Coordinates of C-alpha atoms and ligand atoms in Angstrom, one line a residue:
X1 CA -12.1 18.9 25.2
X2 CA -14.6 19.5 22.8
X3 CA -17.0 16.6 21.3
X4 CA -15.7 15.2 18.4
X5 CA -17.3 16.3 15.0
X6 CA -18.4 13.2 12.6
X7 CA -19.5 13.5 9.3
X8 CA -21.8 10.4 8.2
X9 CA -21.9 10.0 5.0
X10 CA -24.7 7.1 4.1
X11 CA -27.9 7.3 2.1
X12 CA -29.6 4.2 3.3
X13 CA -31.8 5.5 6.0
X14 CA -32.3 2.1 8.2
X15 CA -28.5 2.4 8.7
X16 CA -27.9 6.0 8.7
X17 CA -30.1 6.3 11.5
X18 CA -28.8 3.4 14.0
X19 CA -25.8 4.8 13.0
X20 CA -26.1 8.5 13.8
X21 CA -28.3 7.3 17.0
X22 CA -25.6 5.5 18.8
X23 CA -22.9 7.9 18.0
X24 CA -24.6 10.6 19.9
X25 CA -25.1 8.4 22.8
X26 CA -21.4 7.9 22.2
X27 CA -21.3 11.3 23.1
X28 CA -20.3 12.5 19.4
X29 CA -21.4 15.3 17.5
X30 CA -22.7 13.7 13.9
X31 CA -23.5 15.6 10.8
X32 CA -25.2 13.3 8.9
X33 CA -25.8 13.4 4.5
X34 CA -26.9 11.2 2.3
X35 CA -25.1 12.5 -1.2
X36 CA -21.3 12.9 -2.1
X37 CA -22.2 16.7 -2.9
X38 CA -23.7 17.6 0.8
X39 CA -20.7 15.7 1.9
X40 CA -18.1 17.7 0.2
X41 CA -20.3 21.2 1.0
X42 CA -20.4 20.1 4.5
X43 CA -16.4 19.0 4.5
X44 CA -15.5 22.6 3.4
X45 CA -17.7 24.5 5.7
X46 CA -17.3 23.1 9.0
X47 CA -14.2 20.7 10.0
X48 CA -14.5 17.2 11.6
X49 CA -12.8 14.9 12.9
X50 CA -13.5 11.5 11.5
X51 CA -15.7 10.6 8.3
X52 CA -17.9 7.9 7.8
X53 CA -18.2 7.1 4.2
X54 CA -20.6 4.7 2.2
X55 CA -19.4 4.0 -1.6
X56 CA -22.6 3.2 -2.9
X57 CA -24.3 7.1 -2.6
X58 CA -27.3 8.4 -5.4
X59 CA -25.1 11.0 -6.8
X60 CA -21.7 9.8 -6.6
X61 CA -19.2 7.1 -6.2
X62 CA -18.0 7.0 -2.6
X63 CA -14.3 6.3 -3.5
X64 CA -14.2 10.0 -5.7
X65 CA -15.2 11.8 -2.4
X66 CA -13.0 10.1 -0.2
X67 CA -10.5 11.0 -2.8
X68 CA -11.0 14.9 -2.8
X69 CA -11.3 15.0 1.2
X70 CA -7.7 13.4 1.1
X71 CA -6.1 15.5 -1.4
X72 CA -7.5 18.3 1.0
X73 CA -6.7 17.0 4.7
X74 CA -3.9 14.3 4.4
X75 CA -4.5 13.4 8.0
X76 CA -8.2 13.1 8.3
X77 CA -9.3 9.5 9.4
X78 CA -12.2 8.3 7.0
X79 CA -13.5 4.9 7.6
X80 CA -15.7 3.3 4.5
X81 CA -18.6 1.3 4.9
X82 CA -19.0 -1.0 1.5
X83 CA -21.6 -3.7 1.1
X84 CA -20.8 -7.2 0.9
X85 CA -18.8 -9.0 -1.9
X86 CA -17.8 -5.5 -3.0
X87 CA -13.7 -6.3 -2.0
X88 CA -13.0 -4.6 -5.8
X89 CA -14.5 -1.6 -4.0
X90 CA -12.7 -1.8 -0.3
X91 CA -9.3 -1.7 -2.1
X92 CA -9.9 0.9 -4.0
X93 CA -11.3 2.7 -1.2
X94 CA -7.8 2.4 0.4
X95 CA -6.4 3.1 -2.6
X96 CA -8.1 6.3 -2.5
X97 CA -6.6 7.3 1.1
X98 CA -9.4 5.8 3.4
X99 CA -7.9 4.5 6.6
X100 CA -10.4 1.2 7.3
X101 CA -13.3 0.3 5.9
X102 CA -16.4 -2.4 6.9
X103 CA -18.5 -4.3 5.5
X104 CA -22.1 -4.4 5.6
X105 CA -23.7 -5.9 7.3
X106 CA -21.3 -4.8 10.7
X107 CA -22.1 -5.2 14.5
X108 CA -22.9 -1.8 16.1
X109 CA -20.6 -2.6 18.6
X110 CA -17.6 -3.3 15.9
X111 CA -18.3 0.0 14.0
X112 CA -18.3 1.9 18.0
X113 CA -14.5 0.4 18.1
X114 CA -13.6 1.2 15.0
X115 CA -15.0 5.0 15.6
X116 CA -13.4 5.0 18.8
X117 CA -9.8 3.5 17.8
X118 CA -9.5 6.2 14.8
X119 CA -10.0 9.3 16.6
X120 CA -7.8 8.0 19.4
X121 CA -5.2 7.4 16.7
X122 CA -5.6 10.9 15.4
X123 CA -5.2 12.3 18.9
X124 CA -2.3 10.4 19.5
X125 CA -0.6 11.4 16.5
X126 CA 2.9 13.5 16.8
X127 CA 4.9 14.5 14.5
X128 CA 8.4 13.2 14.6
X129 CA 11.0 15.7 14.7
X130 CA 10.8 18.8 11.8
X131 CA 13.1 17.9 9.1
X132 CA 14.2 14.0 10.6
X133 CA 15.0 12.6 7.4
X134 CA 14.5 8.3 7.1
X135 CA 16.4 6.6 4.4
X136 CA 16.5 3.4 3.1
X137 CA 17.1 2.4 -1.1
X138 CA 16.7 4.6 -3.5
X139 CA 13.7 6.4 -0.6
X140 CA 14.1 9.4 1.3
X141 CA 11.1 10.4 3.7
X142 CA 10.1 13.3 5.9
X143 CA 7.4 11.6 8.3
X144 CA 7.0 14.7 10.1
X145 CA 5.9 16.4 6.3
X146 CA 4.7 13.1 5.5
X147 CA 6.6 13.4 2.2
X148 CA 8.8 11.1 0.2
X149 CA 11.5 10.7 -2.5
X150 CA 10.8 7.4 -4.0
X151 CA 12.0 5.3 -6.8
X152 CA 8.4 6.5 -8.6
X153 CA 9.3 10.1 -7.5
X154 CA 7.4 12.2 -5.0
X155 CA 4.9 11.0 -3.2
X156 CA 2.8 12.5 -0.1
X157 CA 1.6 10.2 2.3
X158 CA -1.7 9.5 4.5
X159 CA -1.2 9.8 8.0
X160 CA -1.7 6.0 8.5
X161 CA 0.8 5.5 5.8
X162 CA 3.0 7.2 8.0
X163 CA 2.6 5.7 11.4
X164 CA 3.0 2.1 9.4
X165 CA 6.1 3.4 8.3
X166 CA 7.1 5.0 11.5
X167 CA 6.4 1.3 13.4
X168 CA 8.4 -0.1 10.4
X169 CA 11.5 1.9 10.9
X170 CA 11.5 1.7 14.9
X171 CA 11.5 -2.1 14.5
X172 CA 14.1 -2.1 12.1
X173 CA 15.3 -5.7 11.4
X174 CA 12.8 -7.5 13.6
X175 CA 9.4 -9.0 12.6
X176 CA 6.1 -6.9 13.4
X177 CA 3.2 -9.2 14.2
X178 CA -0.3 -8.2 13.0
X179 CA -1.2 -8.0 16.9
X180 CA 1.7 -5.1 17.1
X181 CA 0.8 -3.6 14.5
X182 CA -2.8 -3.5 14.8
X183 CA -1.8 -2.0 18.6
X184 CA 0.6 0.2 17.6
X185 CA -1.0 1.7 14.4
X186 CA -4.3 1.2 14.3
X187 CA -5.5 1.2 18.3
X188 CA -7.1 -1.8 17.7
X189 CA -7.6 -4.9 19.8
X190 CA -4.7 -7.4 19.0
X191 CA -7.2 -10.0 17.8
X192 CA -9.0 -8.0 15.3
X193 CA -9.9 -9.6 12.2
X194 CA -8.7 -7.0 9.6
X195 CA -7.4 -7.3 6.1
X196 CA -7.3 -3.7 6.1
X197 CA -3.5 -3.7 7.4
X198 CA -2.4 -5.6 4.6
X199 CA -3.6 -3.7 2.2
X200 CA -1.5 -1.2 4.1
X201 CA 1.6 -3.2 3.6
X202 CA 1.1 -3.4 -0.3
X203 CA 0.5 -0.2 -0.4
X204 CA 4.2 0.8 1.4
X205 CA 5.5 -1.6 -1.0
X206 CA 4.0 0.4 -4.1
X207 CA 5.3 3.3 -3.2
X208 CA 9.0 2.7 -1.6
X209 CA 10.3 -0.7 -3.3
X210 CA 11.9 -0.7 -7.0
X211 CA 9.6 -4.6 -7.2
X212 CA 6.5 -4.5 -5.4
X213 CA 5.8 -8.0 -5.8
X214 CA 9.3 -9.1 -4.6
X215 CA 9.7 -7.0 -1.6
X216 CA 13.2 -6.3 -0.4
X217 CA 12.5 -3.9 2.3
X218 CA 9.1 -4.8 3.6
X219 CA 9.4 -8.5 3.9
X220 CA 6.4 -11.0 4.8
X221 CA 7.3 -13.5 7.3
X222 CA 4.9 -16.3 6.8
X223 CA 2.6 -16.7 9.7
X224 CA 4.1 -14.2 12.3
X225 CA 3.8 -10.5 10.3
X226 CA 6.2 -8.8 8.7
X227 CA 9.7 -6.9 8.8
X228 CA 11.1 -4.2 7.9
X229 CA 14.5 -4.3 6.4
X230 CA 16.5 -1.3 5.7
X231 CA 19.6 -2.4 3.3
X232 CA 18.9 -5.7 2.2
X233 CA 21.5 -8.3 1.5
X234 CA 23.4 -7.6 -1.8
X235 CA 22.9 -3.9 -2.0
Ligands
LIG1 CA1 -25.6 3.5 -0.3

């Protein structure tokens, strides 16, 4: 198999360079820039198969690029490194279709898993059968085309959004801890400490239920994860 291709996007140079360093002794191939522009010239010229993306760049706001590489590559992992205290900044970053993000300062050996568990995901990734159609409410969703009919109307999905979803549906009526999900959808150790996956679950929730702040089909269950639940009580 060919080495993966990384693009590192991160203008600080004391990082960029510990960075880039231990991703090739990773075994990865790294293109590494240090503005949003080189990033988006380098994103349409060559493919890759993860992106690395500090907010914070000279020329541009981090969470516009990771935008414009999603709108163009729904299933491209992109993780995003913010610095710390800027949590306004994470959730917008997810907002914006990023997959994970970390804060600065991180352990070199946290961002390695990270790397690792996102291109694993990504290899891993099949879609369900052409034209399997999952309903539940007023929703209607293609995984395989990762498109949906929801009570907002249309609305494409990121590949993560997807495998949530997928999990979701497969444990239909049962409660999904954070260590199954984190296993199952992110390839992460089951004792990660991430916030990341719940802003995952408020995101499902802003696109598929009619309340998002009283959830009907993605329920929390206080202190053991959540559940999915396809026709709730009363409908
Ligand atoms: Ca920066």
């Amino acid at each position: 198999m060919n080495r993966p291709h990384l693009l590192l996007v991160e203008d600080e140079t004391n990082i960029a360079q510990a960075l880039l360093f231990n991703l090739e002794l990773e075994g990865y191939r790294v293109t590494h820039v240090t503005t949003g522009a080189e990033a988006l010239s380098s994103f349409a010229g060559e493919p890759c198969n993860l992106v690395i993306l500090d907010l914070m760049l000279p020329d541009s706001n981090g969470i516009d690029i990771c935008r414009q590489m999603r709108r163009q590559d729904k299933r491209l992992p992109i993780l995003i490194l913010t610095a710390l205290g800027e949590e306004k900044h994470r959730v917008n970053g997810l907002d914006a279709g990023a997959d994970d993000y970390l804060t600065k300062p991180f352990s070199l050996g946290e961002f390695l898993l990270r790397v690792k568990g996102m291109l694993r995901r990504s290899q891993w990734y099949q879609p369900t059968q052409a034209g399997e159609i999952a309903a539940f409410g007023a929703n209607r969703v293609n995984l395989a085309e990762l498109a949906a009919e929801t009570p907002r109307g249309p609305v494409t999905l990121t590949e993560l959004e997807g495998r949530m979803l997928a999990a979701f549906l497969a444990a239909e009526g049962r409660v999904l801890t954070r260590s199954e999900l984190l296993e199952q959808v992110w390839g992460m150790a089951a004792d990660t400490e991430t916030r990341t996956l719940d802003n995952f679950v408020v995101r499902l929730r802003k696109h598929f239920e009619v309340d998002p702040a009283n959830p009907r089909h993605f329920q929390t269950v206080r202190g053991r994860g959540y559940r999915f639940v396809r026709e709730p009580d009363g409908e």
